[in-house]
Amino acid sequence: MRQFVKYSRFKQFALRALASTVNEEELADLKDQFDAIDVDKSGSISIEEMRHALAKDLPWRLKGPRVLEIIQAIDSNTDGLVDFKEFVAATLHIHQMAELDSERWGLRCQAAFSKFDLDGDGYITPDELRMHTGLKGSIEPLLEEADIDKDGRISLSEFRKLLRTASMSNLPSPSGVPNPQAL
């Protein structure tokens, strides 16, 4: 059985930045989907609501611990619920592999990257990373995660690679077998 992977902190921040690039029409569609799952209209999806939604989707029919694993995989603030921003990030995340080489994907990556690259020099520096995330203390683990060439900063190319590795390829296909295109 495949395990769902909890995203690292920087991937969580990067995915939320990516989610902020969704246009109004896409956002409205996602909001409709979110609202259909959030039956108690609390503004977040609980494990029980997710379980109920996935039980209705006949090809998936995920139960028990699998539903909890999905929630944990996309619950970036670890409150046990999926809020709308987490839902949007996860939805983009699932579709990213199909769009990976498209112009639209490139524009989304650039827009998300720009949210971190505050001075527009083409790199995310430790100071910019700290300012965007609001984290106190060492941000070295976040930087190391994406800084492939170990120059102490993150380029757009490195940022894109981080987003590629953040795919939800660990989600099974409806047949229960991982999607080989996503691996």
PDB file of C-alpha atoms in Angstrom:
ATOM      1  CA  MET A   1       0.000   0.000   0.000  1.00  0.00           C
ATOM      2  CA  ARG A   2       1.410   3.403  -0.967  1.00  0.00           C
ATOM      3  CA  GLN A   3       1.858   5.969   1.754  1.00  0.00           C
ATOM      4  CA  PHE A   4       0.756   9.578   1.319  1.00  0.00           C
ATOM      5  CA  VAL A   5       3.606  11.961   1.941  1.00  0.00           C
ATOM      6  CA  LYS A   6       3.245  15.076   4.046  1.00  0.00           C
ATOM      7  CA  TYR A   7       4.744  17.980   2.169  1.00  0.00           C
ATOM      8  CA  SER A   8       7.752  19.735   3.570  1.00  0.00           C
ATOM      9  CA  ARG A   9       7.344  23.271   4.853  1.00  0.00           C
ATOM     10  CA  PHE A  10       8.772  25.029   1.795  1.00  0.00           C
ATOM     11  CA  LYS A  11       6.687  22.925  -0.584  1.00  0.00           C
ATOM     12  CA  GLN A  12       3.621  23.922   1.439  1.00  0.00           C
ATOM     13  CA  PHE A  13       4.493  27.616   1.104  1.00  0.00           C
ATOM     14  CA  ALA A  14       5.273  27.182  -2.610  1.00  0.00           C
ATOM     15  CA  LEU A  15       1.994  25.365  -3.269  1.00  0.00           C
ATOM     16  CA  ARG A  16       0.004  28.072  -1.506  1.00  0.00           C
ATOM     17  CA  ALA A  17       1.765  30.693  -3.628  1.00  0.00           C
ATOM     18  CA  LEU A  18       0.901  28.621  -6.695  1.00  0.00           C
ATOM     19  CA  ALA A  19      -2.735  28.392  -5.574  1.00  0.00           C
ATOM     20  CA  SER A  20      -2.917  32.172  -5.486  1.00  0.00           C
ATOM     21  CA  THR A  21      -2.375  32.224  -9.288  1.00  0.00           C
ATOM     22  CA  VAL A  22      -5.793  30.698 -10.060  1.00  0.00           C
ATOM     23  CA  ASN A  23      -8.071  32.938 -12.121  1.00  0.00           C
ATOM     24  CA  GLU A  24     -11.603  33.913 -11.061  1.00  0.00           C
ATOM     25  CA  GLU A  25     -13.392  31.348 -13.242  1.00  0.00           C
ATOM     26  CA  GLU A  26     -11.207  28.471 -12.027  1.00  0.00           C
ATOM     27  CA  LEU A  27     -11.598  29.687  -8.459  1.00  0.00           C
ATOM     28  CA  ALA A  28     -15.396  29.756  -8.794  1.00  0.00           C
ATOM     29  CA  ASP A  29     -15.404  26.176 -10.120  1.00  0.00           C
ATOM     30  CA  LEU A  30     -13.160  25.023  -7.286  1.00  0.00           C
ATOM     31  CA  LYS A  31     -15.332  26.845  -4.751  1.00  0.00           C
ATOM     32  CA  ASP A  32     -18.392  24.986  -6.053  1.00  0.00           C
ATOM     33  CA  GLN A  33     -16.551  21.663  -5.690  1.00  0.00           C
ATOM     34  CA  PHE A  34     -15.318  22.597  -2.211  1.00  0.00           C
ATOM     35  CA  ASP A  35     -18.810  23.661  -1.108  1.00  0.00           C
ATOM     36  CA  ALA A  36     -20.269  20.380  -2.357  1.00  0.00           C
ATOM     37  CA  ILE A  37     -17.891  18.481  -0.061  1.00  0.00           C
ATOM     38  CA  ASP A  38     -18.195  20.904   2.879  1.00  0.00           C
ATOM     39  CA  VAL A  39     -21.754  19.852   3.705  1.00  0.00           C
ATOM     40  CA  ASP A  40     -21.880  21.541   7.111  1.00  0.00           C
ATOM     41  CA  LYS A  41     -20.736  24.834   5.503  1.00  0.00           C
ATOM     42  CA  SER A  42     -18.056  25.331   8.157  1.00  0.00           C
ATOM     43  CA  GLY A  43     -15.511  26.575   5.638  1.00  0.00           C
ATOM     44  CA  SER A  44     -13.354  23.487   5.972  1.00  0.00           C
ATOM     45  CA  ILE A  45     -13.572  19.837   4.992  1.00  0.00           C
ATOM     46  CA  SER A  46     -13.466  17.335   7.831  1.00  0.00           C
ATOM     47  CA  ILE A  47     -12.334  13.742   7.641  1.00  0.00           C
ATOM     48  CA  GLU A  48     -15.971  12.636   7.785  1.00  0.00           C
ATOM     49  CA  GLU A  49     -16.982  14.976   4.938  1.00  0.00           C
ATOM     50  CA  MET A  50     -14.045  13.776   2.831  1.00  0.00           C
ATOM     51  CA  ARG A  51     -14.910  10.153   3.618  1.00  0.00           C
ATOM     52  CA  HIS A  52     -18.506  10.762   2.537  1.00  0.00           C
ATOM     53  CA  ALA A  53     -17.461  12.537  -0.692  1.00  0.00           C
ATOM     54  CA  LEU A  54     -14.986   9.830  -1.652  1.00  0.00           C
ATOM     55  CA  ALA A  55     -17.458   7.059  -0.878  1.00  0.00           C
ATOM     56  CA  LYS A  56     -19.848   8.566  -3.458  1.00  0.00           C
ATOM     57  CA  ASP A  57     -17.203   8.613  -6.177  1.00  0.00           C
ATOM     58  CA  LEU A  58     -17.598   5.036  -7.372  1.00  0.00           C
ATOM     59  CA  PRO A  59     -14.226   4.519  -9.079  1.00  0.00           C
ATOM     60  CA  TRP A  60     -12.341   5.631  -5.963  1.00  0.00           C
ATOM     61  CA  ARG A  61     -14.344   4.319  -3.014  1.00  0.00           C
ATOM     62  CA  LEU A  62     -11.613   5.102  -0.532  1.00  0.00           C
ATOM     63  CA  LYS A  63     -12.326   4.209   3.054  1.00  0.00           C
ATOM     64  CA  GLY A  64     -10.960   4.404   6.555  1.00  0.00           C
ATOM     65  CA  PRO A  65      -7.261   5.121   6.908  1.00  0.00           C
ATOM     66  CA  ARG A  66      -6.888   6.107   3.231  1.00  0.00           C
ATOM     67  CA  VAL A  67      -9.165   9.118   3.723  1.00  0.00           C
ATOM     68  CA  LEU A  68      -7.175  10.188   6.773  1.00  0.00           C
ATOM     69  CA  GLU A  69      -3.963   9.863   4.736  1.00  0.00           C
ATOM     70  CA  ILE A  70      -5.386  12.126   2.023  1.00  0.00           C
ATOM     71  CA  ILE A  71      -6.419  14.744   4.583  1.00  0.00           C
ATOM     72  CA  GLN A  72      -2.993  14.602   6.234  1.00  0.00           C
ATOM     73  CA  ALA A  73      -1.249  14.901   2.863  1.00  0.00           C
ATOM     74  CA  ILE A  74      -3.021  18.145   1.917  1.00  0.00           C
ATOM     75  CA  ASP A  75      -3.592  19.628   5.391  1.00  0.00           C
ATOM     76  CA  SER A  76      -0.623  22.015   5.356  1.00  0.00           C
ATOM     77  CA  ASN A  77      -1.468  23.722   8.658  1.00  0.00           C
ATOM     78  CA  THR A  78      -1.991  20.337  10.383  1.00  0.00           C
ATOM     79  CA  ASP A  79      -5.332  21.237  11.989  1.00  0.00           C
ATOM     80  CA  GLY A  80      -6.996  18.025  10.795  1.00  0.00           C
ATOM     81  CA  LEU A  81      -9.194  19.901   8.304  1.00  0.00           C
ATOM     82  CA  VAL A  82      -8.808  21.026   4.712  1.00  0.00           C
ATOM     83  CA  ASP A  83      -9.513  24.720   4.225  1.00  0.00           C
ATOM     84  CA  PHE A  84     -10.217  26.264   0.837  1.00  0.00           C
ATOM     85  CA  LYS A  85      -6.612  27.364   0.207  1.00  0.00           C
ATOM     86  CA  GLU A  86      -5.377  23.841   0.931  1.00  0.00           C
ATOM     87  CA  PHE A  87      -8.072  22.450  -1.356  1.00  0.00           C
ATOM     88  CA  VAL A  88      -7.071  24.786  -4.201  1.00  0.00           C
ATOM     89  CA  ALA A  89      -3.378  23.958  -3.739  1.00  0.00           C
ATOM     90  CA  ALA A  90      -4.118  20.225  -3.775  1.00  0.00           C
ATOM     91  CA  THR A  91      -6.303  20.552  -6.863  1.00  0.00           C
ATOM     92  CA  LEU A  92      -3.633  22.475  -8.758  1.00  0.00           C
ATOM     93  CA  HIS A  93      -1.144  19.961  -7.536  1.00  0.00           C
ATOM     94  CA  ILE A  94      -3.099  17.041  -8.944  1.00  0.00           C
ATOM     95  CA  HIS A  95      -3.440  18.710 -12.339  1.00  0.00           C
ATOM     96  CA  GLN A  96       0.115  20.018 -12.527  1.00  0.00           C
ATOM     97  CA  MET A  97       1.520  16.930 -14.230  1.00  0.00           C
ATOM     98  CA  ALA A  98      -0.831  17.352 -17.191  1.00  0.00           C
ATOM     99  CA  GLU A  99       0.168  21.002 -17.514  1.00  0.00           C
ATOM    100  CA  LEU A 100       3.846  20.605 -16.645  1.00  0.00           C
ATOM    101  CA  ASP A 101       5.231  21.775 -19.969  1.00  0.00           C
ATOM    102  CA  SER A 102       2.482  24.178 -20.949  1.00  0.00           C
ATOM    103  CA  GLU A 103       2.755  27.935 -21.159  1.00  0.00           C
ATOM    104  CA  ARG A 104       0.065  28.246 -18.497  1.00  0.00           C
ATOM    105  CA  TRP A 105       2.081  26.126 -16.067  1.00  0.00           C
ATOM    106  CA  GLY A 106       5.153  28.277 -16.751  1.00  0.00           C
ATOM    107  CA  LEU A 107       3.216  31.455 -16.065  1.00  0.00           C
ATOM    108  CA  ARG A 108       1.806  30.034 -12.837  1.00  0.00           C
ATOM    109  CA  CYS A 109       5.269  29.004 -11.648  1.00  0.00           C
ATOM    110  CA  GLN A 110       6.643  32.445 -12.483  1.00  0.00           C
ATOM    111  CA  ALA A 111       3.801  34.192 -10.657  1.00  0.00           C
ATOM    112  CA  ALA A 112       4.219  31.980  -7.582  1.00  0.00           C
ATOM    113  CA  PHE A 113       8.004  32.460  -7.679  1.00  0.00           C
ATOM    114  CA  SER A 114       7.542  36.238  -7.840  1.00  0.00           C
ATOM    115  CA  LYS A 115       5.662  36.168  -4.550  1.00  0.00           C
ATOM    116  CA  PHE A 116       8.919  35.022  -2.921  1.00  0.00           C
ATOM    117  CA  ASP A 117      11.396  36.969  -5.121  1.00  0.00           C
ATOM    118  CA  LEU A 118      10.553  40.324  -3.595  1.00  0.00           C
ATOM    119  CA  ASP A 119      13.368  42.316  -5.221  1.00  0.00           C
ATOM    120  CA  GLY A 120      12.784  40.770  -8.651  1.00  0.00           C
ATOM    121  CA  ASP A 121      16.404  39.716  -9.160  1.00  0.00           C
ATOM    122  CA  GLY A 122      15.468  36.189 -10.262  1.00  0.00           C
ATOM    123  CA  TYR A 123      16.416  34.477  -7.000  1.00  0.00           C
ATOM    124  CA  ILE A 124      14.767  33.734  -3.675  1.00  0.00           C
ATOM    125  CA  THR A 125      17.257  34.636  -0.979  1.00  0.00           C
ATOM    126  CA  PRO A 126      17.218  33.492   2.649  1.00  0.00           C
ATOM    127  CA  ASP A 127      15.949  36.943   3.690  1.00  0.00           C
ATOM    128  CA  GLU A 128      13.129  36.860   1.122  1.00  0.00           C
ATOM    129  CA  LEU A 129      12.208  33.342   2.191  1.00  0.00           C
ATOM    130  CA  ARG A 130      12.091  34.427   5.828  1.00  0.00           C
ATOM    131  CA  MET A 131      10.010  37.520   4.967  1.00  0.00           C
ATOM    132  CA  HIS A 132       7.485  35.579   2.863  1.00  0.00           C
ATOM    133  CA  THR A 133       7.058  32.677   5.266  1.00  0.00           C
ATOM    134  CA  GLY A 134       7.161  34.734   8.455  1.00  0.00           C
ATOM    135  CA  LEU A 135       9.245  32.021  10.077  1.00  0.00           C
ATOM    136  CA  LYS A 136      11.533  32.891  12.950  1.00  0.00           C
ATOM    137  CA  GLY A 137      14.842  31.129  13.418  1.00  0.00           C
ATOM    138  CA  SER A 138      16.693  29.070  10.866  1.00  0.00           C
ATOM    139  CA  ILE A 139      15.242  28.783   7.397  1.00  0.00           C
ATOM    140  CA  GLU A 140      18.174  26.676   6.233  1.00  0.00           C
ATOM    141  CA  PRO A 141      16.115  23.454   6.016  1.00  0.00           C
ATOM    142  CA  LEU A 142      13.653  25.228   3.704  1.00  0.00           C
ATOM    143  CA  LEU A 143      16.430  26.676   1.574  1.00  0.00           C
ATOM    144  CA  GLU A 144      18.316  23.388   1.351  1.00  0.00           C
ATOM    145  CA  GLU A 145      15.205  21.630   0.111  1.00  0.00           C
ATOM    146  CA  ALA A 146      15.136  23.607  -3.147  1.00  0.00           C
ATOM    147  CA  ASP A 147      18.683  24.987  -3.517  1.00  0.00           C
ATOM    148  CA  ILE A 148      19.970  22.301  -5.875  1.00  0.00           C
ATOM    149  CA  ASP A 149      23.215  24.044  -6.838  1.00  0.00           C
ATOM    150  CA  LYS A 150      23.905  25.012  -3.190  1.00  0.00           C
ATOM    151  CA  ASP A 151      24.581  28.684  -3.982  1.00  0.00           C
ATOM    152  CA  GLY A 152      22.499  29.878  -1.020  1.00  0.00           C
ATOM    153  CA  ARG A 153      19.527  31.041  -3.089  1.00  0.00           C
ATOM    154  CA  ILE A 154      16.711  29.528  -5.138  1.00  0.00           C
ATOM    155  CA  SER A 155      16.396  30.186  -8.873  1.00  0.00           C
ATOM    156  CA  LEU A 156      13.186  29.937 -10.883  1.00  0.00           C
ATOM    157  CA  SER A 157      14.430  26.656 -12.332  1.00  0.00           C
ATOM    158  CA  GLU A 158      15.005  25.235  -8.841  1.00  0.00           C
ATOM    159  CA  PHE A 159      11.588  26.496  -7.734  1.00  0.00           C
ATOM    160  CA  ARG A 160       9.926  24.741 -10.685  1.00  0.00           C
ATOM    161  CA  LYS A 161      11.737  21.514  -9.826  1.00  0.00           C
ATOM    162  CA  LEU A 162      10.478  21.821  -6.247  1.00  0.00           C
ATOM    163  CA  LEU A 163       6.897  22.140  -7.501  1.00  0.00           C
ATOM    164  CA  ARG A 164       7.371  19.152  -9.812  1.00  0.00           C
ATOM    165  CA  THR A 165       8.514  17.000  -6.899  1.00  0.00           C
ATOM    166  CA  ALA A 166       5.496  18.186  -4.925  1.00  0.00           C
ATOM    167  CA  SER A 167       3.140  16.310  -7.226  1.00  0.00           C
ATOM    168  CA  MET A 168       0.540  14.077  -5.688  1.00  0.00           C
ATOM    169  CA  SER A 169       1.819  11.132  -7.685  1.00  0.00           C
ATOM    170  CA  ASN A 170       1.407   9.100  -4.542  1.00  0.00           C
ATOM    171  CA  LEU A 171      -2.352   9.204  -5.000  1.00  0.00           C
ATOM    172  CA  PRO A 172      -3.597   5.945  -6.468  1.00  0.00           C
ATOM    173  CA  SER A 173      -5.504   5.909  -9.720  1.00  0.00           C
ATOM    174  CA  PRO A 174      -9.131   4.752  -9.575  1.00  0.00           C
ATOM    175  CA  SER A 175      -7.877   1.212 -10.165  1.00  0.00           C
ATOM    176  CA  GLY A 176      -5.716   1.464  -7.047  1.00  0.00           C
ATOM    177  CA  VAL A 177      -2.494   1.449  -9.054  1.00  0.00           C
ATOM    178  CA  PRO A 178      -0.360   4.620  -8.994  1.00  0.00           C
ATOM    179  CA  ASN A 179      -0.559   6.704 -12.146  1.00  0.00           C
ATOM    180  CA  PRO A 180       2.618   5.846 -14.088  1.00  0.00           C
ATOM    181  CA  GLN A 181       2.526   9.190 -15.923  1.00  0.00           C
ATOM    182  CA  ALA A 182       2.696  10.978 -12.594  1.00  0.00           C
ATOM    183  CA  LEU A 183       5.694   9.011 -11.363  1.00  0.00           C
TER     184      LEU A 183
END
